[in-house]
Amino acid sequence: MIDLHCHIDLYKNPKAILERANKFGIYILSVTTTPKAWAGTNQITKKYKRVQTSLGLHPQVAHERHTEIGLFERLIKEVKYVGKIGLDKSQHFKQHFEIQLQVFSKIVAIVENSGGRVMSIHSRNAVPEVLKILNNHPNSGPAILHWFSGSKPQLSQAIDQRCWFSIGPKMLESKKGIELIKMMPFDKLLFETDGPFATSNKGIPYEPVDTLRLPELLSPILQKPATIIKKQILQNFRNLSSYKIRNRFQ
């Protein structure tokens, strides 16, 4: 199985999380929140062949860490995946939205100029702005909208722009989340947990092994057998992983 949005470095015991996931053969995209965090997180994960550490700059800290864009640009050649990046116009962060826009626009431009990368993108309360920036950089690479929480019309627009969608157990706890999942193209669905930020109703952080039960949970929602869902998710992951970074001079 796969977990394409997980903050491995922020768990209390990253090694235990990785060992459990490795036991079940789970592929993980270990996202980072700042460029400075990449090296340390990569050091934690590099011994696990099914784990990739992505290069990120979380929109919620963009106003504090925008000076790390230069480091982001220097490190981009080291990675195949970028994330967590994006925009957040929720109540606590909208006061910094202008600098978020500047940072996200710059990052996507860097990604495009570096041959494109698979990107895991945060879009809370800011889907139109995220999609506009992606549209302005058509060669930036496949965009995964993680834990999508926009409106149905916004989802339709994202689908039209050929976005991917990573969904996790937390989305299944709300009626809106379930309705959005039903609308998402089956061949663009991926699994995530967003652990340790996302937690169960008991307050326990989700971790990659929790993706193992998602096919069964999704079966009545998608009206498909769990075996078919698992097969399709893995095929989607293979399709996404086949993305080739362009030579910057092409």
Coordinates of C-alpha atoms in Angstrom, one line a residue:
M1 CA 0.0 0.0 0.0
I2 CA 1.0 3.7 -0.1
D3 CA 1.0 6.8 2.1
L4 CA 1.8 9.7 -0.1
H5 CA 1.6 12.5 2.5
C6 CA 3.2 11.7 5.9
H7 CA 5.4 13.8 8.2
I8 CA 7.8 11.0 9.3
D9 CA 10.2 13.4 11.0
L10 CA 7.5 14.8 13.3
Y11 CA 6.5 11.5 14.9
K12 CA 7.8 10.9 18.4
N13 CA 9.5 7.7 17.2
P14 CA 10.1 7.9 13.5
K15 CA 12.1 4.7 13.4
A16 CA 9.2 2.7 14.9
I17 CA 6.8 4.2 12.3
L18 CA 9.2 3.3 9.5
E19 CA 9.8 -0.2 10.7
R20 CA 6.1 -1.0 11.0
A21 CA 5.5 0.4 7.5
N22 CA 8.5 -1.5 6.1
K23 CA 7.1 -4.8 7.5
F24 CA 4.0 -4.4 5.4
G25 CA 5.8 -3.1 2.3
I26 CA 4.2 0.3 2.4
Y27 CA 5.5 3.0 0.1
I28 CA 5.8 6.4 1.8
L29 CA 6.3 10.0 0.6
S30 CA 7.9 11.6 3.6
V31 CA 7.0 15.3 3.2
T32 CA 8.9 18.1 4.9
T33 CA 7.8 21.5 6.1
T34 CA 11.0 23.5 5.5
P35 CA 14.0 23.2 3.2
K36 CA 16.3 23.1 6.3
A37 CA 14.4 20.0 7.5
W38 CA 15.1 18.0 4.3
A39 CA 18.6 16.8 5.1
G40 CA 17.8 15.5 8.5
T41 CA 14.6 13.8 7.4
N42 CA 16.4 12.2 4.4
Q43 CA 19.0 10.9 6.8
I44 CA 16.2 9.2 8.8
T45 CA 14.5 7.6 5.8
K46 CA 17.2 6.9 3.3
K47 CA 17.9 3.3 4.4
Y48 CA 14.3 2.4 3.5
K49 CA 14.0 1.7 -0.2
R50 CA 10.2 2.3 -0.2
V51 CA 10.5 5.8 1.3
Q52 CA 11.1 9.0 -0.6
T53 CA 11.7 12.3 1.3
S54 CA 10.3 15.3 -0.5
L55 CA 11.4 18.9 -0.4
G56 CA 8.8 21.3 1.1
L57 CA 8.0 24.7 2.4
H58 CA 4.7 24.6 4.3
P59 CA 2.4 27.6 3.6
Q60 CA 1.7 27.9 7.3
V61 CA 5.4 28.8 8.0
A62 CA 6.1 30.6 4.7
H63 CA 6.1 34.0 6.3
E64 CA 8.8 32.9 8.7
R65 CA 10.8 30.7 6.3
H66 CA 10.6 32.5 3.0
T67 CA 14.3 33.2 3.3
E68 CA 14.9 29.4 2.7
I69 CA 13.8 29.6 -0.9
G70 CA 17.4 29.9 -2.0
L71 CA 18.1 26.6 -0.2
F72 CA 15.0 25.1 -1.8
E73 CA 16.5 26.0 -5.2
R74 CA 19.8 24.4 -4.4
L75 CA 18.3 21.2 -3.1
I76 CA 15.7 20.6 -5.9
K77 CA 18.2 18.6 -7.9
E78 CA 18.4 16.1 -5.0
V79 CA 14.7 15.1 -5.1
K80 CA 12.1 13.5 -7.3
Y81 CA 9.2 14.8 -5.2
V82 CA 8.2 18.2 -3.8
G83 CA 6.0 18.8 -0.8
K84 CA 4.5 20.0 1.4
I85 CA 3.9 23.2 -0.5
G86 CA 0.9 25.3 -1.3
L87 CA -1.5 27.9 0.2
D88 CA -3.6 28.2 3.3
K89 CA -6.2 31.0 3.7
S90 CA -7.8 29.6 6.8
Q91 CA -8.5 32.0 9.8
H92 CA -5.1 31.6 11.5
F93 CA -3.0 32.1 8.4
K94 CA -4.8 34.4 6.0
Q95 CA -3.0 37.4 7.4
H96 CA 0.1 36.0 5.7
F97 CA -1.6 35.1 2.5
E98 CA 0.2 37.6 0.2
I99 CA 3.6 36.2 1.2
Q100 CA 2.3 32.7 0.8
L101 CA 1.3 33.6 -2.8
Q102 CA 4.8 34.9 -3.5
V103 CA 6.5 31.9 -2.0
F104 CA 4.3 29.3 -3.7
S105 CA 4.6 31.0 -7.1
K106 CA 8.3 31.1 -6.7
I107 CA 8.5 27.5 -5.7
V108 CA 6.4 26.3 -8.6
A109 CA 8.5 28.3 -11.0
I110 CA 11.6 26.8 -9.6
V111 CA 10.1 23.3 -10.0
E112 CA 9.1 24.0 -13.6
N113 CA 12.6 25.5 -14.4
S114 CA 14.2 22.4 -12.9
G115 CA 12.4 19.9 -15.1
G116 CA 9.2 19.4 -13.1
R117 CA 8.5 17.2 -10.1
V118 CA 5.6 15.3 -8.6
M119 CA 4.2 17.9 -6.1
S120 CA 2.1 17.3 -2.9
I121 CA 0.1 20.4 -2.4
H122 CA -1.9 22.0 0.5
S123 CA -4.8 24.1 -0.7
R124 CA -7.0 24.9 2.4
N125 CA -9.4 27.7 1.6
A126 CA -7.3 28.6 -1.4
V127 CA -8.1 26.2 -4.2
P128 CA -8.7 28.8 -6.9
E129 CA -5.3 30.5 -6.2
V130 CA -3.5 27.2 -6.1
L131 CA -5.0 26.1 -9.5
K132 CA -4.3 29.5 -11.0
I133 CA -0.6 29.3 -10.1
L134 CA -0.4 25.7 -11.4
N135 CA -2.1 26.8 -14.6
N136 CA 0.6 29.5 -15.0
H137 CA 3.3 26.8 -14.8
P138 CA 2.0 23.9 -17.0
N139 CA 5.3 22.1 -17.0
S140 CA 5.8 22.0 -13.3
G141 CA 4.8 18.4 -13.1
P142 CA 1.9 16.3 -11.6
A143 CA 0.1 18.0 -8.8
I144 CA -1.4 16.0 -6.0
L145 CA -3.9 18.0 -4.0
H146 CA -3.6 16.4 -0.5
W147 CA -6.6 16.2 1.7
F148 CA -8.8 18.3 -0.7
S149 CA -11.4 20.3 1.2
G150 CA -12.7 22.7 -1.4
S151 CA -16.1 22.9 -2.9
K152 CA -17.5 20.6 -5.6
P153 CA -17.1 23.2 -8.3
Q154 CA -13.5 23.7 -7.3
L155 CA -13.0 20.0 -7.4
S156 CA -14.4 19.9 -10.9
Q157 CA -11.9 22.6 -11.9
A158 CA -9.0 20.6 -10.3
I159 CA -10.1 17.5 -12.2
D160 CA -10.2 19.5 -15.5
Q161 CA -6.6 20.5 -14.7
R162 CA -5.7 16.8 -14.4
C163 CA -4.8 17.0 -10.7
W164 CA -4.3 14.0 -8.5
F165 CA -5.9 13.5 -5.1
S166 CA -4.5 11.9 -2.0
I167 CA -7.1 10.9 0.6
G168 CA -6.8 9.5 4.1
P169 CA -8.8 8.1 6.9
K170 CA -9.6 11.5 8.3
M171 CA -11.6 12.4 5.2
L172 CA -13.9 9.5 5.8
E173 CA -15.0 11.0 9.1
S174 CA -17.0 13.8 7.4
K175 CA -20.0 13.8 5.1
K176 CA -18.3 16.5 2.9
G177 CA -15.1 14.4 2.7
I178 CA -17.0 11.4 1.5
E179 CA -19.0 13.3 -1.1
L180 CA -15.8 14.8 -2.5
I181 CA -14.2 11.4 -2.7
K182 CA -17.1 10.1 -4.7
M183 CA -16.5 12.8 -7.3
M184 CA -12.7 12.1 -7.6
P185 CA -11.6 10.2 -10.7
F186 CA -10.8 6.6 -9.7
D187 CA -7.6 6.7 -11.8
K188 CA -6.3 9.8 -10.0
L189 CA -6.8 8.6 -6.4
L190 CA -3.9 8.0 -4.0
F191 CA -3.8 7.2 -0.3
E192 CA -2.2 9.3 2.5
T193 CA -2.5 9.7 6.3
D194 CA -1.0 13.2 7.0
G195 CA 0.2 11.8 10.3
P196 CA 1.0 12.7 12.9
F197 CA -1.1 15.9 12.4
A198 CA -4.2 13.8 11.5
T199 CA -5.4 11.7 14.4
S200 CA -8.2 9.2 15.1
N201 CA -11.2 10.1 17.2
K202 CA -9.2 8.8 20.1
G203 CA -6.4 11.3 19.5
I204 CA -4.0 8.7 18.2
P205 CA -1.9 9.9 15.2
Y206 CA -2.5 8.1 12.0
E207 CA 0.6 6.4 10.5
P208 CA 1.3 4.6 7.2
V209 CA 0.0 1.2 8.3
D210 CA -3.4 2.8 8.6
T211 CA -3.7 3.0 4.8
L212 CA -4.0 -0.8 4.8
R213 CA -7.6 -0.6 5.9
L214 CA -8.6 2.1 3.5
P215 CA -9.7 -0.2 0.7
E216 CA -12.3 -1.9 3.0
L217 CA -13.5 1.5 4.3
L218 CA -13.8 2.9 0.8
S219 CA -15.6 -0.2 -0.6
P220 CA -19.2 0.9 0.3
I221 CA -18.4 4.5 -0.6
L222 CA -17.1 3.8 -4.1
Q223 CA -19.3 0.7 -4.5
K224 CA -16.3 -1.4 -5.6
P225 CA -14.7 -4.4 -4.0
A226 CA -11.8 -3.7 -1.7
T227 CA -9.5 -5.8 -3.9
I228 CA -10.3 -3.7 -7.0
I229 CA -9.7 -0.5 -5.0
K230 CA -6.3 -1.7 -3.7
K231 CA -5.3 -2.8 -7.2
Q232 CA -6.3 0.6 -8.7
I233 CA -4.5 2.6 -6.1
L234 CA -1.3 0.7 -6.6
Q235 CA -1.6 1.1 -10.4
N236 CA -2.2 4.8 -9.9
F237 CA 1.0 5.0 -7.8
R238 CA 2.9 3.2 -10.5
N239 CA 1.6 5.6 -13.2
L240 CA 2.5 8.7 -11.1
S241 CA 6.0 7.3 -10.2
S242 CA 6.7 6.9 -13.9
Y243 CA 6.9 10.7 -14.3
K244 CA 10.2 11.6 -15.8
I245 CA 12.0 14.8 -14.8
R246 CA 12.7 16.8 -18.0
N247 CA 16.2 18.0 -18.9
R248 CA 16.1 21.7 -18.1
F249 CA 17.4 22.5 -21.6
Q250 CA 14.7 20.6 -23.4

